[in-house]
Amino acid sequence: MTQSKKGISGLVNKQVFYPPALLLVAVVVFGAILPDQLGVAANGAFSFCIKYFSWFYAMGVGALFVFVLWAGLGRYGDIRLGGADAQPEMSFFSWFAIALTSGIAIGIVFYGVAEPLGNYTNPAGFTGLEPRSAEAAEGALRTVFLHWGLHPYATYTAFGLFIAFLYHNQGKSFKISTGLYPLLGEKVNGLAGNLIDALCIFSIVAGIGTSLGIGAMQLGAGMGYVMGSTMDSVLLLWFAIIASMAVFYTVAACTGLHKGIKIISNLNVYIYFALLLWVFLFGPTLYILNNTSSALGDYLSSLTRQSLYLEPALQTGWVGGWTIFYWSWWLAFAPMVGLFLVKLAKGRTIKEFVMVNFFAPSLFAVVWFGVFGSAGIFMEHFQGIAISEEISKFGTEVALFAFLKNLPLPGILNIMGFLAIVFSFVTLAESMTLTLANMTSSSYESTTDEQDAPNLLKIFWGAMMAGMAFVLLMSGGLKSLQTAVVVCGLPILLLGLVMCVGFVKNMKLATGEIKPAPAANATVSQSFSKQDLQPDH
């Protein structure tokens, strides 16, 4: 039956689609009518989470980090997703490009210069570092690596691992709640599973709103800054940018994974590499190498202490406002990004899955911030170029362009910067649009059904994410975007920790380390085969 004959009601899994869709519509309407109140509500929720649950964020994300290391480097690492004979569906480079850009979003471009400079000009109070000192210059990247390195990608990879084996090797449904199947069995197809899926759908749309809103502000402010005009990022301009990008990523999603998404992801990675190479070669090359090496050593040697430190006596609020916010931000994206990563992983081993989705993007983040952050700090500390003053005057949105104008061929670099911003968002949004549509479609249930979700669903979710972005901007700009995301991170973290238990139980059952309960024997025998479990050597 065609899409036009069915209508959207006939295309969706109603239990998964309608709860988050209706809630999102309600939030959009509420934000449009009472934008200030939405900002107040988001701020209140943010403060509550920081005050009472910072400890849970710190230890919970740390637990996911350890889990990913164990899964990738342990005895299950050689098991091939899809069975021993499964073949990858794309080249290694395309897999890496899509995996990297679908999770990295726009933040790495937005904060690549701004956050290291912020740590240099205004270091966290608990560090005891003097602003703009040599010590602050050397310590600026350490915290950036914490916020953008191993821990964030552990959340994405963990949620992918929870579902990958169940989906590819056992034929379970393509949805987040599948990760609880080892613990709940068929109950995941009932109310409990639907509520979990609804929460994750709501959180990713709010998270995409954050990223798209940041992109709209950065593009708007960047245009005004580069053109030397007094143009501000007003609502009309933001709306035009958001609408344009929404059309772009929705069309790309409608072309499918192996066409538009792969092409744009590859282009995005080429732009990243070109910008990195240019800054490295024509910036302070030796300082970049020395500073990145020193910061990486500092980061790795203090990783446990940094990731768990919550300043219990000092209570400056810095850790809550930065580190815990970052954990919440990444967690809001983690279930849906992890689910998308599952779709890319057929024919790969669990070890390869961890390498590409955890280690590789973490290394890329170190290189990106090492190059851009070190170069920005060098310009400020040694050359007296006041990039931070430009940021103070025009906003964080202009940081990239205030930096690029100090390098050779700034005009070309500005164009590449704009493309990096657009493609960085589009690659995330198109992958999430596709995943949302697949997850809520009534015809996309298992590995044996490779039919893509209807385009009408992709258009709906693409428009919904754009609407959320604009409403959140109306309700108070970036601050409301940030605080709206943090609320979803808390229950998602709890969900992830429970799924860790389910993963361990499932793998032990699958490999015969433990025996299934008698009542579950029939189900288990239908779900596994020795070929599915055979490690690939």
Coordinates of C-alpha atoms in Angstrom, one line a residue, residues 14-487:
K14 CA 1.1 4.1 17.2
Q15 CA 2.3 3.2 20.7
V16 CA 5.8 4.5 19.9
F17 CA 4.9 7.4 17.6
Y18 CA 2.0 9.3 19.3
P19 CA 3.2 9.8 22.9
P20 CA 6.4 11.7 22.1
A21 CA 4.9 13.4 19.0
L22 CA 1.9 14.8 21.0
L23 CA 4.2 15.9 23.8
L24 CA 6.6 17.6 21.4
V25 CA 3.6 19.4 19.8
A26 CA 2.5 20.6 23.2
V27 CA 6.0 21.9 24.1
V28 CA 6.2 23.7 20.8
V29 CA 2.8 25.4 21.3
F30 CA 3.7 26.2 24.9
G31 CA 7.0 27.7 23.9
A32 CA 5.4 29.8 21.2
I33 CA 2.8 31.2 23.4
L34 CA 4.8 31.5 26.7
P35 CA 8.4 31.5 25.7
D36 CA 9.7 33.0 29.0
Q37 CA 7.9 30.4 31.1
L38 CA 9.5 27.6 29.1
G39 CA 12.9 29.1 29.9
V40 CA 12.1 29.4 33.6
A41 CA 10.9 25.8 33.6
A42 CA 14.1 24.6 31.9
N43 CA 16.3 26.5 34.3
G44 CA 14.5 25.1 37.3
A45 CA 14.9 21.5 36.0
F46 CA 18.6 22.1 35.3
S47 CA 19.2 23.5 38.8
F48 CA 17.4 20.5 40.4
C49 CA 19.5 18.0 38.5
I50 CA 22.8 19.7 39.3
K51 CA 22.0 20.1 43.0
Y52 CA 20.9 16.5 43.7
F53 CA 22.3 14.3 41.1
S54 CA 25.8 15.5 40.1
W55 CA 27.3 12.5 41.8
F56 CA 25.1 10.1 39.8
Y57 CA 26.1 11.7 36.5
A58 CA 29.8 11.5 37.4
M59 CA 29.8 7.9 38.5
G60 CA 27.2 6.7 36.0
V61 CA 29.0 8.1 33.0
G62 CA 32.2 6.7 34.4
A63 CA 30.5 3.3 34.6
L64 CA 29.5 3.5 30.9
F65 CA 33.1 4.3 30.1
V66 CA 34.4 1.2 31.9
F67 CA 31.6 -0.9 30.3
V68 CA 32.6 0.1 26.8
L69 CA 36.3 -0.7 27.4
W70 CA 35.3 -4.1 28.8
A71 CA 33.0 -4.9 25.9
G72 CA 35.5 -3.9 23.2
L73 CA 38.6 -5.3 24.7
G74 CA 37.2 -8.4 26.5
R75 CA 36.3 -11.9 25.4
Y76 CA 33.3 -10.8 23.3
G77 CA 35.2 -8.4 21.1
D78 CA 35.7 -10.9 18.2
I79 CA 32.0 -11.7 17.8
R80 CA 30.7 -10.5 14.5
L81 CA 27.5 -8.6 14.3
G82 CA 25.1 -10.3 12.0
G83 CA 26.8 -13.7 12.3
A84 CA 30.2 -15.0 11.3
D85 CA 29.4 -14.8 7.6
A86 CA 27.9 -11.2 7.6
Q87 CA 29.6 -8.7 5.3
P88 CA 30.0 -5.0 5.9
E89 CA 27.7 -2.8 3.8
M90 CA 30.1 0.1 3.2
S91 CA 33.8 0.9 3.2
F92 CA 35.7 1.4 6.4
F93 CA 36.2 5.1 5.6
S94 CA 32.5 5.7 4.9
W95 CA 31.6 3.9 8.1
F96 CA 34.0 6.0 10.1
A97 CA 32.8 9.2 8.3
I98 CA 29.1 8.5 9.0
A99 CA 29.7 7.4 12.6
L100 CA 31.9 10.4 13.3
T101 CA 29.7 13.1 11.8
S102 CA 26.4 11.6 13.0
G103 CA 27.5 12.1 16.6
I104 CA 29.9 14.9 16.6
A105 CA 27.2 17.5 15.7
I106 CA 27.9 21.2 15.5
G107 CA 29.5 21.6 18.9
I108 CA 33.0 20.8 17.8
V109 CA 33.0 23.7 15.3
F110 CA 31.2 26.0 17.7
Y111 CA 33.5 25.4 20.7
G112 CA 36.7 24.4 18.9
V113 CA 38.3 27.8 19.6
A114 CA 35.9 29.3 22.1
E115 CA 36.2 26.7 24.9
P116 CA 40.0 26.4 25.1
L117 CA 40.2 30.2 25.0
G118 CA 37.6 30.4 27.7
N119 CA 39.6 28.1 29.9
Y120 CA 42.7 30.3 29.3
T121 CA 41.1 33.7 30.0
N122 CA 38.8 32.4 32.8
P123 CA 40.0 29.1 34.2
A124 CA 37.8 27.2 36.7
G125 CA 38.1 28.6 40.2
F126 CA 39.0 25.3 41.8
T127 CA 42.1 25.0 39.6
G128 CA 43.8 28.0 41.3
L129 CA 45.2 29.2 37.9
E130 CA 45.6 32.9 37.2
P131 CA 43.7 34.0 34.1
R132 CA 45.8 34.4 31.0
S133 CA 48.9 33.0 32.8
A134 CA 51.3 30.5 31.2
E135 CA 49.9 27.9 33.6
A136 CA 46.3 28.6 32.3
A137 CA 47.5 28.3 28.7
E138 CA 49.0 24.9 29.5
G139 CA 46.0 23.7 31.4
A140 CA 43.2 24.9 29.1
L141 CA 43.0 21.8 26.9
R142 CA 42.9 19.3 29.7
T143 CA 39.3 20.1 30.6
V144 CA 38.3 20.4 27.0
F145 CA 39.6 16.8 26.4
L146 CA 37.5 15.7 29.3
H147 CA 34.3 17.3 28.0
W148 CA 34.8 16.1 24.4
G149 CA 37.0 13.0 24.6
L150 CA 36.5 9.5 25.8
H151 CA 33.6 9.9 28.2
P152 CA 31.1 11.4 25.8
Y153 CA 31.7 8.8 23.1
A154 CA 31.4 6.1 25.7
T155 CA 27.7 7.0 26.1
Y156 CA 27.1 6.7 22.3
T157 CA 29.0 3.5 22.0
A158 CA 27.4 1.9 25.1
F159 CA 23.8 2.5 23.8
G160 CA 24.8 1.0 20.5
L161 CA 26.3 -2.0 22.1
F162 CA 23.2 -2.6 24.2
I163 CA 21.2 -3.1 21.0
A164 CA 23.6 -4.2 18.3
F165 CA 23.8 -7.9 19.1
L166 CA 20.1 -8.2 19.9
Y167 CA 19.2 -6.6 16.5
H168 CA 21.8 -8.1 14.1
N169 CA 22.2 -11.5 15.6
Q170 CA 18.9 -12.2 17.3
G171 CA 16.4 -10.4 15.1
K172 CA 15.0 -8.1 17.8
S173 CA 13.2 -4.9 17.0
F174 CA 15.0 -1.7 15.9
K175 CA 14.2 0.4 18.9
I176 CA 15.9 1.6 22.1
S177 CA 13.8 -0.5 24.4
T178 CA 15.2 -3.6 22.8
G179 CA 18.2 -3.1 25.0
L180 CA 16.1 -4.3 27.9
Y181 CA 14.9 -7.5 26.3
P182 CA 17.4 -9.7 28.2
L183 CA 15.8 -8.4 31.5
L184 CA 12.1 -7.9 30.5
G185 CA 11.6 -10.3 27.6
E186 CA 8.5 -9.6 25.6
K187 CA 7.4 -7.0 28.0
V188 CA 9.6 -4.5 26.1
N189 CA 6.9 -4.6 23.4
G190 CA 4.4 -3.4 25.9
L191 CA 3.8 -0.2 27.9
A192 CA 7.2 -0.2 29.6
G193 CA 9.1 -0.4 26.3
N194 CA 6.9 2.2 24.6
L195 CA 7.5 4.7 27.5
I196 CA 11.2 4.2 27.2
D197 CA 11.2 4.7 23.4
A198 CA 9.0 7.8 23.8
L199 CA 11.4 9.3 26.3
C200 CA 14.4 8.8 24.0
I201 CA 12.5 10.2 21.0
F202 CA 11.6 13.3 23.0
S203 CA 15.2 13.7 24.2
I204 CA 16.8 13.5 20.8
V205 CA 14.4 16.1 19.3
A206 CA 15.2 18.4 22.2
G207 CA 18.9 17.7 21.6
I208 CA 18.6 18.3 17.9
G209 CA 16.9 21.6 18.8
T210 CA 20.0 22.5 20.8
S211 CA 22.3 21.8 18.0
L212 CA 20.3 23.4 15.3
G213 CA 19.7 26.5 17.5
I214 CA 23.5 26.8 18.1
G215 CA 24.0 26.4 14.3
A216 CA 21.5 29.1 13.5
M217 CA 23.1 31.6 16.0
Q218 CA 26.6 30.8 14.8
L219 CA 25.7 31.2 11.1
G220 CA 23.7 34.4 11.7
A221 CA 26.4 36.0 13.9
G222 CA 29.1 34.7 11.6
M223 CA 27.5 36.3 8.5
G224 CA 27.3 39.6 10.3
Y225 CA 30.9 39.4 11.6
V226 CA 32.5 38.4 8.3
M227 CA 30.5 41.0 6.3
G228 CA 31.4 43.7 8.9
S229 CA 27.7 44.6 9.3
T230 CA 25.7 45.3 12.4
M231 CA 23.3 42.4 11.6
D232 CA 22.3 40.5 14.7
S233 CA 21.0 36.9 15.0
V234 CA 17.4 38.1 15.2
L235 CA 14.4 35.7 15.1
L236 CA 13.7 36.2 11.4
L237 CA 17.2 35.4 10.4
W238 CA 17.3 32.4 12.7
F239 CA 14.0 31.2 11.3
A240 CA 15.4 31.4 7.7
I241 CA 18.5 29.5 8.6
I242 CA 16.6 26.8 10.5
A243 CA 14.1 26.3 7.7
S244 CA 16.8 26.1 5.1
M245 CA 18.8 23.5 7.0
A246 CA 15.7 21.5 7.8
V247 CA 14.9 21.2 4.1
F248 CA 18.6 20.2 3.5
Y249 CA 18.7 17.4 6.1
T250 CA 15.2 16.1 5.4
V251 CA 15.9 15.7 1.7
A252 CA 19.2 14.0 2.5
A253 CA 17.4 11.6 4.9
C254 CA 14.8 10.8 2.3
T255 CA 17.5 9.6 -0.1
G256 CA 18.6 7.0 2.4
L257 CA 21.7 5.9 4.3
H258 CA 23.8 4.8 1.2
K259 CA 23.1 7.9 -0.9
G260 CA 22.7 11.4 0.6
I261 CA 23.8 10.6 4.1
K262 CA 27.0 8.8 3.0
I263 CA 27.9 11.5 0.5
I264 CA 27.4 14.4 2.9
S265 CA 29.2 12.6 5.7
N266 CA 32.2 12.0 3.5
L267 CA 32.3 15.7 2.3
N268 CA 32.0 16.8 5.9
V269 CA 35.0 14.8 6.9
Y270 CA 37.0 16.1 4.0
I271 CA 36.2 19.7 5.1
Y272 CA 37.3 18.9 8.7
F273 CA 40.6 17.4 7.5
A274 CA 41.2 20.4 5.2
L275 CA 40.6 22.9 7.9
L276 CA 42.8 20.9 10.3
L277 CA 45.6 20.7 7.9
W278 CA 45.5 24.4 7.0
V279 CA 45.5 25.6 10.6
F280 CA 48.3 23.1 11.5
L281 CA 50.5 24.1 8.6
F282 CA 50.0 27.8 8.6
G283 CA 49.4 28.2 12.4
P284 CA 52.0 27.8 15.2
T285 CA 52.8 24.2 14.2
L286 CA 55.5 23.5 16.8
Y287 CA 53.4 25.0 19.6
I288 CA 50.4 22.9 18.5
L289 CA 52.4 19.7 18.7
N290 CA 54.0 20.6 22.1
N291 CA 50.8 21.8 23.7
T292 CA 48.6 19.0 22.5
S293 CA 51.1 16.4 23.6
S294 CA 51.4 18.0 27.1
A295 CA 47.6 18.4 27.4
L296 CA 46.9 14.8 26.3
G297 CA 49.4 13.5 28.9
D298 CA 47.8 15.7 31.6
Y299 CA 44.3 14.5 30.6
L300 CA 45.1 10.8 30.6
S301 CA 47.1 10.9 33.8
S302 CA 44.3 12.7 35.7
L303 CA 41.4 11.1 33.9
T304 CA 39.8 9.4 37.0
R305 CA 40.2 12.4 39.3
Q306 CA 38.9 14.9 36.7
S307 CA 35.9 12.9 35.7
L308 CA 34.7 12.3 39.3
Y309 CA 35.6 15.6 40.9
L310 CA 32.6 17.6 42.0
E311 CA 34.1 20.4 44.1
P312 CA 32.1 19.4 47.2
A313 CA 33.6 22.1 49.5
L314 CA 34.5 24.9 47.1
Q315 CA 31.1 24.8 45.4
T316 CA 31.9 27.4 42.7
G317 CA 29.2 25.9 40.5
W318 CA 31.7 25.4 37.6
V319 CA 31.6 21.6 37.5
G320 CA 27.8 21.6 37.5
G321 CA 27.5 24.3 34.9
W322 CA 30.1 22.7 32.6
T323 CA 31.1 19.1 33.2
I324 CA 27.7 17.8 34.4
F325 CA 25.9 19.8 31.7
Y326 CA 28.1 18.2 29.1
W327 CA 27.4 14.7 30.4
S328 CA 23.6 15.5 30.2
W329 CA 23.9 16.9 26.7
W330 CA 25.7 13.8 25.4
L331 CA 23.3 11.5 27.2
A332 CA 20.3 13.2 25.6
F333 CA 21.7 12.2 22.2
A334 CA 23.1 8.8 23.2
P335 CA 20.2 6.4 22.8
M336 CA 19.2 7.6 19.3
V337 CA 22.8 8.1 18.1
G338 CA 23.6 4.7 19.5
L339 CA 20.7 3.2 17.6
F340 CA 21.8 4.8 14.4
L341 CA 25.3 3.4 14.9
V342 CA 23.8 -0.1 15.2
K343 CA 22.4 0.3 11.6
L344 CA 26.0 0.9 10.3
A345 CA 27.6 -2.0 12.2
K346 CA 26.4 -5.1 10.3
G347 CA 29.4 -7.3 9.4
R348 CA 31.7 -5.7 11.9
T349 CA 33.0 -7.2 15.2
I350 CA 32.2 -5.8 18.6
K351 CA 35.8 -4.8 18.9
E352 CA 35.6 -2.9 15.6
F353 CA 32.4 -1.3 16.7
V354 CA 34.2 0.1 19.8
M355 CA 37.2 1.2 17.9
V356 CA 35.3 3.2 15.3
N357 CA 32.6 4.6 17.6
F358 CA 34.6 5.2 20.8
F359 CA 38.4 5.4 20.2
A360 CA 38.4 6.9 16.7
P361 CA 36.1 9.9 17.4
S362 CA 37.8 10.5 20.8
L363 CA 41.1 10.7 19.0
F364 CA 39.6 13.1 16.4
A365 CA 38.3 15.3 19.2
V366 CA 41.8 15.5 20.7
V367 CA 43.3 16.4 17.3
W368 CA 40.6 19.0 16.5
F369 CA 40.7 20.8 19.9
G370 CA 44.5 20.4 20.0
V371 CA 45.0 22.1 16.7
F372 CA 42.3 24.8 16.9
G373 CA 42.6 25.4 20.7
S374 CA 46.4 25.5 20.8
A375 CA 46.5 27.9 17.8
G376 CA 43.9 30.2 19.4
I377 CA 45.8 30.2 22.7
F378 CA 49.1 30.9 21.0
M379 CA 47.6 33.9 19.1
E380 CA 46.3 35.3 22.4
H381 CA 49.2 34.5 24.7
F382 CA 52.2 35.0 22.5
Q383 CA 51.0 37.3 19.7
G384 CA 48.6 39.5 21.5
I385 CA 45.7 38.9 19.1
A386 CA 42.6 39.6 21.0
I387 CA 40.2 36.9 19.9
S388 CA 38.7 36.7 23.3
E389 CA 37.8 40.4 23.1
E390 CA 36.0 39.7 19.8
I391 CA 34.1 36.9 21.5
S392 CA 33.2 39.2 24.4
K393 CA 31.9 41.9 22.1
F394 CA 30.1 39.8 19.5
G395 CA 29.4 36.5 21.3
T396 CA 30.7 33.0 21.3
E397 CA 29.1 32.4 17.9
V398 CA 31.9 34.4 16.1
A399 CA 34.8 32.6 17.8
L400 CA 35.7 30.5 14.7
F401 CA 35.6 33.4 12.3
A402 CA 37.5 35.7 14.7
F403 CA 40.2 33.0 14.7
L404 CA 40.2 32.2 11.0
K405 CA 40.8 35.8 9.9
N406 CA 44.3 35.7 11.4
L407 CA 45.4 32.9 9.0
P408 CA 46.3 33.1 5.3
L409 CA 43.4 33.2 2.8
P410 CA 40.7 34.1 5.4
G411 CA 38.0 34.5 2.7
I412 CA 38.3 30.9 1.6
L413 CA 38.6 29.7 5.2
N414 CA 35.4 31.6 6.1
I415 CA 33.5 29.7 3.3
M416 CA 34.9 26.4 4.6
G417 CA 33.9 27.4 8.1
F418 CA 30.3 28.1 7.0
L419 CA 30.2 24.8 5.2
A420 CA 31.6 23.0 8.2
I421 CA 28.8 24.4 10.4
V422 CA 26.1 23.5 7.9
F423 CA 27.4 20.0 7.1
S424 CA 28.1 19.3 10.8
F425 CA 24.5 19.9 11.7
V426 CA 23.0 18.3 8.6
T427 CA 25.0 15.0 9.1
L428 CA 23.6 14.7 12.6
A429 CA 20.1 15.7 11.8
E430 CA 19.7 13.6 8.7
S431 CA 20.9 10.5 10.6
M432 CA 18.5 11.2 13.5
T433 CA 15.6 11.9 11.1
L434 CA 16.2 8.6 9.4
T435 CA 16.5 6.8 12.8
L436 CA 13.4 8.4 14.2
A437 CA 11.4 7.5 11.1
N438 CA 12.6 3.9 11.1
M439 CA 12.0 3.5 14.9
T440 CA 8.4 4.8 14.7
S441 CA 7.4 3.1 11.5
S442 CA 5.0 0.2 11.6
S443 CA 6.9 -1.7 8.9
Y444 CA 10.4 -1.6 10.2
E445 CA 10.7 -4.2 12.9
S446 CA 13.6 -6.6 12.4
T447 CA 16.8 -7.4 10.5
T448 CA 14.8 -9.4 8.0
D449 CA 12.8 -6.3 7.0
E450 CA 15.1 -3.9 5.2
Q451 CA 12.4 -1.6 3.9
D452 CA 13.2 2.0 4.6
A453 CA 10.7 4.1 6.6
P454 CA 8.2 6.1 4.6
N455 CA 9.4 9.6 3.5
L456 CA 6.3 11.1 5.1
L457 CA 7.6 10.1 8.5
K458 CA 11.0 11.5 7.7
I459 CA 9.4 14.8 6.8
F460 CA 7.3 14.9 9.9
W461 CA 10.3 14.3 12.2
G462 CA 12.5 16.7 10.3
A463 CA 9.9 19.5 10.7
M464 CA 9.3 18.6 14.3
M465 CA 13.1 19.0 15.1
A466 CA 13.2 22.4 13.3
G467 CA 10.1 23.6 15.2
M468 CA 11.7 22.6 18.5
A469 CA 14.8 24.5 17.6
F470 CA 13.0 27.7 16.8
V471 CA 10.8 27.6 19.9
L472 CA 13.8 27.0 22.2
L473 CA 15.5 30.0 20.6
M474 CA 12.4 32.1 21.2
S475 CA 12.3 31.1 24.8
G476 CA 15.7 32.5 25.7
G477 CA 18.4 31.7 23.2
L478 CA 21.3 29.4 24.0
K479 CA 20.6 29.2 27.7
S480 CA 17.2 27.7 27.2
L481 CA 18.6 25.3 24.7
Q482 CA 21.2 24.1 27.1
T483 CA 18.8 23.7 30.1
A484 CA 16.1 22.0 28.1
V485 CA 18.5 19.2 27.2
V486 CA 19.8 18.4 30.6
V487 CA 16.5 17.2 32.0

